[in-house]
Every structure is written in C-alpha cells, then in structure tokens.
mmCIF file of C-alpha atoms and ligand atoms in Angstrom:
data_model
loop_
_atom_site.group_PDB
_atom_site.id
_atom_site.type_symbol
_atom_site.label_atom_id
_atom_site.label_comp_id
_atom_site.label_asym_id
_atom_site.label_seq_id
_atom_site.Cartn_x
_atom_site.Cartn_y
_atom_site.Cartn_z
ATOM 1 C CA UNK V 1 31.440 70.123 58.044
ATOM 2 C CA UNK V 2 32.136 68.139 54.956
ATOM 3 C CA UNK V 3 35.557 67.756 55.630
ATOM 4 C CA UNK V 4 37.480 66.359 58.210
ATOM 5 C CA UNK V 5 38.394 69.792 59.975
ATOM 6 C CA UNK V 6 38.209 73.450 58.482
ATOM 7 C CA UNK V 7 39.558 76.811 59.711
ATOM 8 C CA UNK V 8 36.781 79.213 60.054
ATOM 9 C CA UNK V 9 38.351 82.381 59.516
ATOM 10 C CA UNK V 10 35.939 85.526 60.948
ATOM 11 C CA UNK V 11 36.612 88.303 58.155
ATOM 12 C CA UNK V 12 34.737 90.759 60.848
ATOM 13 C CA UNK V 13 36.981 90.225 63.276
ATOM 14 C CA UNK V 14 39.560 90.888 60.821
ATOM 15 C CA UNK V 15 38.005 94.209 59.800
ATOM 16 C CA UNK V 16 37.216 94.804 63.564
ATOM 17 C CA UNK V 17 41.189 94.663 64.666
ATOM 18 C CA UNK V 18 41.854 96.994 61.631
ATOM 19 C CA UNK V 19 39.746 99.402 63.014
ATOM 20 C CA UNK V 20 41.004 99.077 66.578
ATOM 21 C CA UNK V 21 44.548 98.908 65.804
ATOM 22 C CA UNK V 22 44.166 102.066 63.648
ATOM 23 C CA UNK V 23 42.545 104.089 66.341
ATOM 24 C CA UNK V 24 45.187 103.334 68.551
ATOM 25 C CA UNK V 25 48.191 104.096 66.394
ATOM 26 C CA UNK V 26 46.342 107.179 64.513
ATOM 27 C CA UNK V 27 48.784 106.072 61.414
ATOM 28 C CA UNK V 28 47.994 104.035 58.094
ATOM 29 C CA UNK V 29 48.447 100.671 58.338
ATOM 30 C CA UNK V 30 49.919 98.037 56.472
ATOM 31 C CA UNK V 31 47.716 94.475 56.576
ATOM 32 C CA UNK V 32 50.819 91.912 56.715
ATOM 33 C CA UNK V 33 49.278 89.007 54.744
ATOM 34 C CA UNK V 34 52.602 86.905 54.296
ATOM 35 C CA UNK V 35 52.506 83.117 54.360
ATOM 36 C CA UNK V 36 48.757 83.005 53.192
ATOM 37 C CA UNK V 37 47.526 85.723 55.633
ATOM 38 C CA UNK V 38 49.466 83.688 58.651
ATOM 39 C CA UNK V 39 47.350 80.818 57.551
ATOM 40 C CA UNK V 40 44.068 82.669 57.222
ATOM 41 C CA UNK V 41 43.777 83.244 53.459
ATOM 42 C CA UNK V 42 45.841 86.171 52.292
ATOM 43 C CA UNK V 43 43.062 87.009 49.766
ATOM 44 C CA UNK V 44 40.259 87.390 51.856
ATOM 45 C CA UNK V 45 42.011 88.766 54.474
ATOM 46 C CA UNK V 46 43.566 91.295 52.489
ATOM 47 C CA UNK V 47 40.010 92.490 51.281
ATOM 48 C CA UNK V 48 38.617 92.451 54.219
ATOM 49 C CA UNK V 49 41.083 94.864 55.830
ATOM 50 C CA UNK V 50 41.598 97.175 53.017
ATOM 51 C CA UNK V 51 37.481 97.441 53.066
ATOM 52 C CA UNK V 52 38.184 97.995 57.060
ATOM 53 C CA UNK V 53 40.605 100.726 56.247
ATOM 54 C CA UNK V 54 43.810 99.687 55.690
ATOM 55 C CA UNK V 55 46.148 101.250 53.211
ATOM 56 C CA UNK V 56 48.662 99.001 52.619
ATOM 57 C CA UNK V 57 49.544 94.895 52.375
ATOM 58 C CA UNK V 58 52.837 93.449 52.969
ATOM 59 C CA UNK V 59 54.099 90.154 51.778
ATOM 60 C CA UNK V 60 57.236 88.345 51.941
ATOM 61 C CA UNK V 61 57.661 87.066 48.158
ATOM 62 C CA UNK V 62 57.184 88.013 44.581
ATOM 63 C CA UNK V 63 54.889 84.991 44.195
ATOM 64 C CA UNK V 64 52.660 86.210 47.370
ATOM 65 C CA UNK V 65 52.181 89.664 45.991
ATOM 66 C CA UNK V 66 51.432 88.259 42.611
ATOM 67 C CA UNK V 67 48.752 85.880 43.911
ATOM 68 C CA UNK V 68 47.010 89.152 45.221
ATOM 69 C CA UNK V 69 47.145 90.789 41.746
ATOM 70 C CA UNK V 70 46.192 87.737 40.063
ATOM 71 C CA UNK V 71 43.091 87.725 42.540
ATOM 72 C CA UNK V 72 42.436 91.165 41.497
ATOM 73 C CA UNK V 73 43.739 93.101 44.628
ATOM 74 C CA UNK V 74 45.265 96.125 43.157
ATOM 75 C CA UNK V 75 46.068 97.831 46.596
ATOM 76 C CA UNK V 76 49.133 99.474 47.388
ATOM 77 C CA UNK V 77 51.523 96.375 47.885
ATOM 78 C CA UNK V 78 55.086 95.876 49.422
ATOM 79 C CA UNK V 79 56.884 92.487 48.792
ATOM 80 C CA UNK V 80 60.186 92.644 50.652
ATOM 81 C CA UNK V 81 62.195 89.127 50.221
ATOM 82 C CA UNK V 82 63.884 88.524 47.018
ATOM 83 C CA UNK V 83 66.654 86.816 45.745
ATOM 84 C CA UNK V 84 69.047 88.567 43.394
ATOM 85 C CA UNK V 85 67.823 86.811 40.369
ATOM 86 C CA UNK V 86 64.066 87.584 40.916
ATOM 87 C CA UNK V 87 62.249 88.549 37.832
ATOM 88 C CA UNK V 88 61.401 92.121 39.220
ATOM 89 C CA UNK V 89 59.689 93.262 36.020
ATOM 90 C CA UNK V 90 56.879 91.450 36.702
ATOM 91 C CA UNK V 91 56.556 93.087 40.120
ATOM 92 C CA UNK V 92 57.312 96.322 38.583
ATOM 93 C CA UNK V 93 54.341 95.897 35.688
ATOM 94 C CA UNK V 94 52.201 94.553 38.676
ATOM 95 C CA UNK V 95 52.894 98.194 40.316
ATOM 96 C CA UNK V 96 54.121 96.272 43.584
ATOM 97 C CA UNK V 97 56.937 98.135 45.639
ATOM 98 C CA UNK V 98 60.134 96.398 45.953
ATOM 99 C CA UNK V 99 61.744 96.157 49.464
ATOM 100 C CA UNK V 100 65.302 96.438 48.441
ATOM 101 C CA UNK V 101 68.270 95.986 51.111
ATOM 102 C CA UNK V 102 71.332 95.680 49.007
ATOM 103 C CA UNK V 103 73.329 97.252 46.146
ATOM 104 C CA UNK V 104 73.191 93.781 44.291
ATOM 105 C CA UNK V 105 69.384 93.780 44.483
ATOM 106 C CA UNK V 106 68.964 97.945 43.627
ATOM 107 C CA UNK V 107 71.127 97.040 40.512
ATOM 108 C CA UNK V 108 68.824 94.370 39.402
ATOM 109 C CA UNK V 109 65.541 96.393 40.116
ATOM 110 C CA UNK V 110 67.236 99.267 37.851
ATOM 111 C CA UNK V 111 68.052 96.762 35.019
ATOM 112 C CA UNK V 112 64.516 95.221 35.208
ATOM 113 C CA UNK V 113 63.034 98.875 35.230
ATOM 114 C CA UNK V 114 64.793 99.815 31.902
ATOM 115 C CA UNK V 115 63.337 98.263 29.199
ATOM 116 C CA UNK V 116 59.910 98.798 30.881
ATOM 117 C CA UNK V 117 59.880 102.512 30.594
ATOM 118 C CA UNK V 118 58.378 103.127 34.293
ATOM 119 C CA UNK V 119 60.206 103.858 37.386
ATOM 120 C CA UNK V 120 60.205 100.760 39.651
ATOM 121 C CA UNK V 121 58.742 101.889 43.190
ATOM 122 C CA UNK V 122 61.258 100.957 45.896
ATOM 123 C CA UNK V 123 61.698 101.158 49.632
ATOM 124 C CA UNK V 124 64.795 100.916 51.146
ATOM 125 C CA UNK V 125 65.556 98.534 54.039
ATOM 126 C CA UNK V 126 67.844 99.218 56.916
ATOM 127 C CA UNK V 127 69.276 96.957 59.285
ATOM 128 C CA UNK V 128 69.023 98.911 62.555
ATOM 129 C CA UNK V 129 69.790 95.690 64.709
ATOM 130 C CA UNK V 130 67.903 92.554 63.502
ATOM 131 C CA UNK V 131 70.416 91.468 61.596
ATOM 132 C CA UNK V 132 68.542 90.029 58.992
ATOM 133 C CA UNK V 133 67.644 91.683 55.775
ATOM 134 C CA UNK V 134 68.446 95.584 55.469
ATOM 135 C CA UNK V 135 71.475 97.522 55.016
ATOM 136 C CA UNK V 136 73.809 97.792 57.935
ATOM 137 C CA UNK V 137 74.822 101.266 58.934
ATOM 138 C CA UNK V 138 78.261 100.684 57.240
ATOM 139 C CA UNK V 139 76.222 99.660 53.534
ATOM 140 C CA UNK V 140 73.384 102.081 53.907
ATOM 141 C CA UNK V 141 75.480 105.713 52.477
ATOM 142 C CA UNK V 142 76.362 103.284 49.219
ATOM 143 C CA UNK V 143 72.892 101.924 48.849
ATOM 144 C CA UNK V 144 71.225 105.397 49.088
ATOM 145 C CA UNK V 145 73.922 106.941 46.776
ATOM 146 C CA UNK V 146 72.737 104.195 44.340
ATOM 147 C CA UNK V 147 69.308 104.734 44.801
ATOM 148 C CA UNK V 148 69.671 108.571 44.538
ATOM 149 C CA UNK V 149 71.443 107.924 41.027
ATOM 150 C CA UNK V 150 69.276 105.734 39.788
ATOM 151 C CA UNK V 151 66.229 108.207 41.110
ATOM 152 C CA UNK V 152 67.932 110.803 39.068
ATOM 153 C CA UNK V 153 68.157 108.583 36.110
ATOM 154 C CA UNK V 154 64.309 107.926 36.109
ATOM 155 C CA UNK V 155 65.075 104.247 36.713
ATOM 156 C CA UNK V 156 63.546 104.042 40.124
ATOM 157 C CA UNK V 157 61.534 106.029 42.777
ATOM 158 C CA UNK V 158 62.343 105.498 46.546
ATOM 159 C CA UNK V 159 58.974 105.702 47.877
ATOM 160 C CA UNK V 160 59.581 104.294 51.230
ATOM 161 C CA UNK V 161 62.323 103.728 53.712
ATOM 162 C CA UNK V 162 61.781 101.185 56.757
ATOM 163 C CA UNK V 163 63.268 98.682 59.366
ATOM 164 C CA UNK V 164 62.241 95.871 61.791
ATOM 165 C CA UNK V 165 62.396 95.843 65.475
ATOM 166 C CA UNK V 166 63.975 93.052 67.384
ATOM 167 C CA UNK V 167 62.025 92.807 70.695
ATOM 168 C CA UNK V 168 59.103 95.010 70.270
ATOM 169 C CA UNK V 169 57.139 92.586 72.144
ATOM 170 C CA UNK V 170 59.126 93.347 75.400
ATOM 171 C CA UNK V 171 58.070 96.665 76.302
ATOM 172 C CA UNK V 172 60.680 99.061 77.753
ATOM 173 C CA UNK V 173 63.105 96.827 76.066
ATOM 174 C CA UNK V 174 66.293 99.303 75.698
ATOM 175 C CA UNK V 175 67.024 97.645 72.235
ATOM 176 C CA UNK V 176 63.690 99.597 70.959
ATOM 177 C CA UNK V 177 65.151 103.105 71.574
ATOM 178 C CA UNK V 178 68.414 102.133 70.103
ATOM 179 C CA UNK V 179 66.570 100.964 66.993
ATOM 180 C CA UNK V 180 64.379 103.940 66.889
ATOM 181 C CA UNK V 181 67.337 106.351 66.970
ATOM 182 C CA UNK V 182 69.383 104.242 64.505
ATOM 183 C CA UNK V 183 66.180 104.505 62.142
ATOM 184 C CA UNK V 184 66.288 108.249 62.408
ATOM 185 C CA UNK V 185 69.815 108.196 61.557
ATOM 186 C CA UNK V 186 69.232 106.327 58.623
ATOM 187 C CA UNK V 187 66.769 108.523 57.628
ATOM 188 C CA UNK V 188 68.924 111.505 57.776
ATOM 189 C CA UNK V 189 71.340 110.116 55.754
ATOM 190 C CA UNK V 190 68.933 109.204 53.104
ATOM 191 C CA UNK V 191 67.800 112.706 53.103
ATOM 192 C CA UNK V 192 71.197 114.412 52.975
ATOM 193 C CA UNK V 193 71.823 111.685 49.662
ATOM 194 C CA UNK V 194 68.879 113.735 48.026
ATOM 195 C CA UNK V 195 66.533 111.086 48.776
ATOM 196 C CA UNK V 196 62.670 112.220 49.689
ATOM 197 C CA UNK V 197 60.900 109.092 51.007
ATOM 198 C CA UNK V 198 57.216 109.490 51.459
ATOM 199 C CA UNK V 199 56.651 106.515 53.314
ATOM 200 C CA UNK V 200 58.927 105.664 56.526
ATOM 201 C CA UNK V 201 57.864 102.859 58.731
ATOM 202 C CA UNK V 202 59.217 100.375 61.432
ATOM 203 C CA UNK V 203 56.534 99.337 63.745
ATOM 204 C CA UNK V 204 55.165 95.696 63.774
ATOM 205 C CA UNK V 205 52.017 94.726 65.698
ATOM 206 C CA UNK V 206 53.751 95.168 69.379
ATOM 207 C CA UNK V 207 55.222 98.090 68.778
ATOM 208 C CA UNK V 208 52.344 99.777 66.833
ATOM 209 C CA UNK V 209 50.105 99.035 69.878
ATOM 210 C CA UNK V 210 52.522 100.086 72.576
ATOM 211 C CA UNK V 211 55.581 102.105 71.400
ATOM 212 C CA UNK V 212 54.648 105.860 70.087
ATOM 213 C CA UNK V 213 58.062 106.697 68.785
ATOM 214 C CA UNK V 214 58.153 103.490 66.447
ATOM 215 C CA UNK V 215 54.694 104.711 64.412
ATOM 216 C CA UNK V 216 56.515 107.054 61.904
ATOM 217 C CA UNK V 217 54.326 106.933 58.740
ATOM 218 C CA UNK V 218 53.006 103.406 58.982
ATOM 219 C CA UNK V 219 52.465 100.696 60.997
ATOM 220 C CA UNK V 220 52.945 97.037 60.008
ATOM 221 C CA UNK V 221 50.747 94.668 61.139
ATOM 222 C CA UNK V 222 50.631 91.329 61.415
ATOM 223 C CA UNK V 223 49.734 88.879 64.575
ATOM 224 C CA UNK V 224 47.350 91.581 65.933
ATOM 225 C CA UNK V 225 45.396 91.659 62.688
ATOM 226 C CA UNK V 226 44.218 88.186 63.501
ATOM 227 C CA UNK V 227 43.067 89.058 66.764
ATOM 228 C CA UNK V 228 46.497 87.416 68.925
ATOM 229 C CA UNK V 229 47.832 89.085 71.822
ATOM 230 C CA UNK V 230 51.303 90.310 70.496
ATOM 231 C CA UNK V 231 52.940 90.334 73.682
ATOM 232 C CA UNK V 232 52.322 86.550 73.897
ATOM 233 C CA UNK V 233 50.222 87.442 77.376
ATOM 234 C CA UNK V 234 47.241 85.490 76.060
ATOM 235 C CA UNK V 235 44.936 88.487 76.348
ATOM 236 C CA UNK V 236 43.944 89.827 72.934
ATOM 237 C CA UNK V 237 40.691 91.475 74.375
ATOM 238 C CA UNK V 238 42.721 93.950 76.264
ATOM 239 C CA UNK V 239 43.679 95.553 73.394
ATOM 240 C CA UNK V 240 39.979 95.115 72.143
ATOM 241 C CA UNK V 241 41.247 92.542 69.758
ATOM 242 C CA UNK V 242 39.545 89.602 68.344
ATOM 243 C CA UNK V 243 40.930 86.223 67.322
ATOM 244 C CA UNK V 244 40.032 85.411 63.844
ATOM 245 C CA UNK V 245 40.532 81.545 63.429
ATOM 246 C CA UNK V 246 38.792 79.076 64.992
ATOM 247 C CA UNK V 247 40.000 75.306 64.066
ATOM 248 C CA UNK V 248 37.419 72.754 64.571
ATOM 249 C CA UNK V 249 36.510 69.049 64.028
ATOM 250 C CA UNK V 250 34.474 66.085 65.120
ATOM 251 C CA UNK V 251 35.149 63.070 66.761
ATOM 252 C CA UNK V 252 35.443 59.777 64.225
ATOM 253 C CA UNK V 253 35.809 57.102 66.970
ATOM 254 C CA UNK V 254 34.725 56.714 70.416
ATOM 255 C CA UNK V 255 35.551 53.797 72.433
ATOM 256 C CA UNK V 256 35.120 53.012 76.499
ATOM 257 C CA UNK V 257 38.014 51.392 77.494
ATOM 258 C CA UNK V 258 39.436 49.925 81.253
ATOM 259 C CA UNK V 259 41.796 51.362 83.550
ATOM 260 C CA UNK V 260 45.482 50.271 81.927
ATOM 261 C CA UNK V 261 45.009 50.763 78.404
ATOM 262 C CA UNK V 262 47.794 52.295 76.582
ATOM 263 C CA UNK V 263 46.854 55.088 74.137
ATOM 264 C CA UNK V 264 48.921 56.055 70.590
ATOM 265 C CA UNK V 265 52.282 55.056 69.861
ATOM 266 C CA UNK V 266 54.907 54.406 72.652
ATOM 267 C CA UNK V 267 52.797 54.215 74.014
ATOM 268 C CA UNK V 268 53.585 57.123 76.464
ATOM 269 C CA UNK V 269 50.051 57.444 77.858
ATOM 270 C CA UNK V 270 48.360 54.477 79.800
ATOM 271 C CA UNK V 271 44.861 55.407 81.128
ATOM 272 C CA UNK V 272 44.411 55.181 85.325
ATOM 273 C CA UNK V 273 40.579 54.575 85.449
ATOM 274 C CA UNK V 274 37.977 53.281 82.997
ATOM 275 C CA UNK V 275 37.134 56.165 80.495
ATOM 276 C CA UNK V 276 36.005 57.430 77.196
ATOM 277 C CA UNK V 277 38.622 57.768 74.406
ATOM 278 C CA UNK V 278 37.721 60.307 71.311
ATOM 279 C CA UNK V 279 39.829 60.108 68.217
ATOM 280 C CA UNK V 280 40.073 63.345 66.017
ATOM 281 C CA UNK V 281 41.074 63.220 62.479
ATOM 282 C CA UNK V 282 43.988 65.833 62.994
ATOM 283 C CA UNK V 283 47.574 65.373 63.543
ATOM 284 C CA UNK V 284 50.902 67.156 63.010
ATOM 285 C CA UNK V 285 50.496 67.457 59.550
ATOM 286 C CA UNK V 286 47.592 69.493 60.034
ATOM 287 C CA UNK V 287 49.462 71.814 62.571
ATOM 288 C CA UNK V 288 48.995 70.372 65.966
ATOM 289 C CA UNK V 289 52.414 70.395 67.037
ATOM 290 C CA UNK V 290 53.596 66.830 68.010
ATOM 291 C CA UNK V 291 55.640 68.706 70.866
ATOM 292 C CA UNK V 292 52.093 69.874 72.446
ATOM 293 C CA UNK V 293 51.197 66.203 73.367
ATOM 294 C CA UNK V 294 50.855 65.430 77.101
ATOM 295 C CA UNK V 295 49.893 69.007 77.602
ATOM 296 C CA UNK V 296 47.070 70.219 74.889
ATOM 297 C CA UNK V 297 43.461 69.999 75.236
ATOM 298 C CA UNK V 298 40.388 70.722 73.100
ATOM 299 C CA UNK V 299 36.965 71.811 73.447
ATOM 300 C CA UNK V 300 34.835 68.940 73.475
ATOM 301 C CA UNK V 301 31.283 68.524 75.218
ATOM 302 C CA UNK V 302 31.185 71.300 77.087
ATOM 303 C CA UNK V 303 34.654 70.602 78.551
ATOM 304 C CA UNK V 304 38.299 71.403 77.966
ATOM 305 C CA UNK V 305 39.551 67.574 77.381
ATOM 306 C CA UNK V 306 43.287 66.573 77.199
ATOM 307 C CA UNK V 307 44.466 65.111 74.139
ATOM 308 C CA UNK V 308 46.608 62.050 75.656
ATOM 309 C CA UNK V 309 49.157 59.956 74.097
ATOM 310 C CA UNK V 310 51.434 61.282 71.476
ATOM 311 C CA UNK V 311 49.700 63.333 68.673
ATOM 312 C CA UNK V 312 50.217 61.315 65.119
ATOM 313 C CA UNK V 313 50.471 62.866 61.895
ATOM 314 C CA UNK V 314 46.977 62.382 60.923
ATOM 315 C CA UNK V 315 45.178 61.837 64.536
ATOM 316 C CA UNK V 316 45.156 62.162 68.039
ATOM 317 C CA UNK V 317 43.079 61.074 70.952
ATOM 318 C CA UNK V 318 41.254 62.946 73.647
ATOM 319 C CA UNK V 319 40.329 61.672 77.115
ATOM 320 C CA UNK V 320 36.730 62.568 77.585
ATOM 321 C CA UNK V 321 36.457 60.914 80.796
ATOM 322 C CA UNK V 322 32.562 60.047 81.522
ATOM 323 C CA UNK V 323 30.943 63.050 79.199
ATOM 324 C CA UNK V 324 28.552 61.666 76.865
ATOM 325 C CA UNK V 325 30.327 61.654 73.652
ATOM 326 C CA UNK V 326 29.216 60.160 70.427
ATOM 327 C CA UNK V 327 30.769 59.910 66.606
ATOM 328 C CA UNK V 328 30.627 63.060 65.281
ATOM 329 C CA UNK V 329 30.696 65.130 68.782
ATOM 330 C CA UNK V 330 31.902 68.764 67.234
ATOM 331 C CA UNK V 331 35.597 69.604 68.712
ATOM 332 C CA UNK V 332 36.926 72.990 69.012
ATOM 333 C CA UNK V 333 40.694 72.594 68.537
ATOM 334 C CA UNK V 334 41.255 76.368 69.143
ATOM 335 C CA UNK V 335 39.032 79.756 68.692
ATOM 336 C CA UNK V 336 37.556 82.714 70.317
ATOM 337 C CA UNK V 337 35.462 82.244 73.701
ATOM 338 C CA UNK V 338 31.838 82.580 72.993
ATOM 339 C CA UNK V 339 28.864 82.547 75.467
ATOM 340 C CA UNK V 340 28.705 78.880 76.153
ATOM 341 C CA UNK V 341 32.385 77.861 75.130
ATOM 342 C CA UNK V 342 36.001 78.713 76.181
ATOM 343 C CA UNK V 343 37.710 76.540 73.847
ATOM 344 C CA UNK V 344 41.911 76.725 73.890
ATOM 345 C CA UNK V 345 43.471 79.960 72.333
ATOM 346 C CA UNK V 346 46.150 79.994 69.811
ATOM 347 C CA UNK V 347 48.509 81.340 72.649
ATOM 348 C CA UNK V 348 47.603 78.013 74.571
ATOM 349 C CA UNK V 349 48.686 75.973 71.961
ATOM 350 C CA UNK V 350 51.767 78.019 71.404
ATOM 351 C CA UNK V 351 52.663 77.515 75.075
ATOM 352 C CA UNK V 352 52.006 73.919 75.039
ATOM 353 C CA UNK V 353 54.351 73.270 71.804
ATOM 354 C CA UNK V 354 56.929 75.621 73.142
ATOM 355 C CA UNK V 355 56.504 78.052 70.478
ATOM 356 C CA UNK V 356 55.192 81.669 69.197
ATOM 357 C CA UNK V 357 51.637 81.782 68.082
ATOM 358 C CA UNK V 358 52.640 82.866 64.704
ATOM 359 C CA UNK V 359 54.018 79.400 64.141
ATOM 360 C CA UNK V 360 50.641 77.755 65.090
ATOM 361 C CA UNK V 361 48.373 79.726 62.648
ATOM 362 C CA UNK V 362 50.732 79.278 59.953
ATOM 363 C CA UNK V 363 51.265 75.659 60.763
ATOM 364 C CA UNK V 364 47.599 74.832 59.937
ATOM 365 C CA UNK V 365 48.104 72.183 56.925
ATOM 366 C CA UNK V 366 46.231 72.109 53.886
ATOM 367 C CA UNK V 367 44.167 69.724 54.606
ATOM 368 C CA UNK V 368 42.426 71.808 56.854
ATOM 369 C CA UNK V 369 39.834 73.407 54.894
ATOM 370 C CA UNK V 370 39.519 77.096 54.971
ATOM 371 C CA UNK V 371 36.070 78.516 55.622
ATOM 372 C CA UNK V 372 35.412 82.664 55.394
ATOM 373 C CA UNK V 373 32.883 83.672 57.157
ATOM 374 C CA UNK V 374 32.125 87.399 55.322
ATOM 375 C CA UNK V 375 31.541 90.666 57.431
ATOM 376 C CA UNK V 376 27.980 90.669 58.997
ATOM 377 C CA UNK V 377 27.804 86.804 58.465
ATOM 378 C CA UNK V 378 27.819 84.728 62.116
ATOM 379 C CA UNK V 379 29.709 81.547 63.064
ATOM 380 C CA UNK V 380 27.219 78.979 62.790
HETATM 381 C C1 PLP K 1 56.091 89.835 59.841
HETATM 382 C C2 PLP K 1 56.503 90.925 59.524
HETATM 383 C C3 PLP K 1 55.584 92.333 60.102
HETATM 384 C C4 PLP K 1 54.435 91.562 61.030
HETATM 385 O O1 PLP K 1 54.887 91.219 62.413
HETATM 386 P P1 PLP K 1 53.982 90.952 63.397
HETATM 387 O O2 PLP K 1 54.930 90.887 64.739
HETATM 388 O O3 PLP K 1 53.082 89.984 63.095
HETATM 389 O O4 PLP K 1 52.774 92.325 63.557
HETATM 390 C C5 PLP K 1 56.064 93.311 60.141
HETATM 391 N N1 PLP K 1 57.129 93.455 59.245
HETATM 392 C C6 PLP K 1 57.742 92.757 58.467
HETATM 393 C C7 PLP K 1 59.159 93.113 57.908
HETATM 394 C C8 PLP K 1 57.544 91.270 58.917
HETATM 395 O O5 PLP K 1 58.241 90.284 58.363
#
C-alpha cells in the first residue's frame, strides 16, 4: 500500500450482487451510483453493474450524471434532484432522463428542450408519503396535465413515473401498502391525463428483495448493490450478497505502555494494564466516525482489537494487548470475512456510530485511495 489507507472495491462482488438481486426481482435493475457510488467509485461501479446486466443507472445530481457521460458511460441514466435553474440543456444533450417533481421544474425542462429540437426524457415523481421530492396527490393532476401538454407539443416525452418508499427496511410496515396504493393511483391519474409511461418504479433495495408488490418495471438498488444487508441486520449473506468494500491500513507507530497511561485527547481512556498501543493513520476526516470512539474495533494480528480513546481527525489508537504487532502490520477497518479473518462489517461500524451503513460508506474520505479489483481479480 503506497498510501496510508485504501478502500479496496471488489467489482466482482458488485457484479455478483446485481445478478443475485435480479434473480430475486425478475425485473430490470437501476444501479444507484449516487454519491460516487456510495463511496465505491461511480464510474467503476456503473461499468461493473452494467456488464452484469443492470439496465439503468440512477444518480442524484446533474453533475453526477455528466461525470458518467464524460467517462464514456452511455447507458440509460436518471438524475433526480435539481434546482429550478439547472442547465437542463446539458442533461438533454447528454441523453440523461430528468426526474421532475414540480411544474416549476417541468417548465424549465421544456424551455431547455425547445431550442434543442429533441424531446427531453422526463420521469415524473410522485410523493406517496415520504414528503421529500415528488408531487403530492394534490399537485399531481396539474403536473401530469402540463406534462401531457408538453408531450403533445413534442418538447418532452414522459418515459417514466416513479416514487420512493418511506420504510421498506421494516418488512410488513403498513406504510408500504399505503404507498403502493398511492403510487397506483398516481399511475391511473397519469394515464387518464393521456400519459403512457413505459417505466414505472418504486422499490429500493429492501423493497426489491422483500416486497413483490413494489417491483413494477424496475427496482432501484443502492445499498444491496454494495453488498450490505438493507434491513440493517448485518447479514448480507442471507440474500447471497457480498460486501464490496474493504477499508485497510497499516500500523504507523507501536509503543509498549504501562497501566495508567492516558490515550488520545481527554483522555477518555486510561490503560488498565501494561499493553501495546498501535497507531492507525485514519480518523474522522477519513470516515471513522468520532461517535464510534469507545465501541469500535479493527482487525489486527488475527484478532479484533478495540480502538481506545477518542478517534481524532487523522488518527486513532488501537489496544493490541500482548499481541506481537510491529510498525507496518496490516489492519482491516471493515470488510467482508475471508477464510482466516473476520473483520468488522460496515453494519457494525454503523451500529457503533449510531448511524446507518450508507453513512459509513459515503463518509469514507478522499484521503483513502480507492483501489478497484476488476472482475476475476482477487484481493491480494
Ligand atoms: C438512494 C436512493 C435509492 C437507493 O436506495 P437503497 O435503499 O440504498 O437501495 C433508490 N431510490 C432513490 C430515489 C434514492 O434516493
């Protein structure tokens, strides 16, 4: 490792997860590669997912969509969060579908398409209960009426209608059925306004795997694509999913200290016995949440060893006890279990920090070099 720490991304795991999820859903999949592919590298993940059969790519912003296009990724792509003054012309020219939730945005998209002479591909978003983006049932009739008007004029084509779920990770939650019903109602209203969307989609990872009624034409998969259990149970293996990211580093300083030694700021931690402290060049700026101080551990010298004292911006200290640890010893912060090692999982880090695995993955900072293992390659 030439850098202090790296995130190794196993693209074979990504490809395997695409095939596994598709075999469950029986639908097309949209690989959600927003936030730089949940920190895994959007372009590399997109290519691996497409090769494995994903039909669509999903991103949040125009900048993310255009990054994919600039890298030569031409697959169908939906971008879904924009300001009203976004340069929609760029997205239209790049052949990116635009998620539209308000008439304000719809007018702007239609205005941008007019001089280009090509229709903008639009996917209208209904708010079925999440109260974020999407048009509520009250605003939906006006949105679909305007969309149909622009469609007749040739300025846009409504390719899709879609929505997003509130709590699909809690199977059996009554909200799910209410949202499916509200979504079907939005589809009906769109059709009676004259729209004929070829693509309807509602499910995220958790719904794709557990709720057939949410699958429609396409499932938008994020967290499961990266091999993380979308139900928070920390057991991706029960769905045949494989964790794609391993964050690893190596020890940069080792010291033997007596009992009563304070460790890191505060100190919050004082050693209870003579022990060996190993310094890791990773801190909260690299995505190890400060809130996990006092709970987290890493894989070092064939064991799980606790991080002791406060996680600092750039560094943290591991109590290696009496294990033989030298400068340069390899450390796995989190990653999939291998034959001879069971490092912490992303889900465990999330629990230690009181957050979700998504936040851990997207929080891995820019100092952690991404290293992609291409298909058929193996972790060395
Ligand atoms: C992030 C996101 C997804 C992916 O959700 P997961 O639970 O990670 O599968 C799907 N749809 C939308 C609109 C999203 O923002």
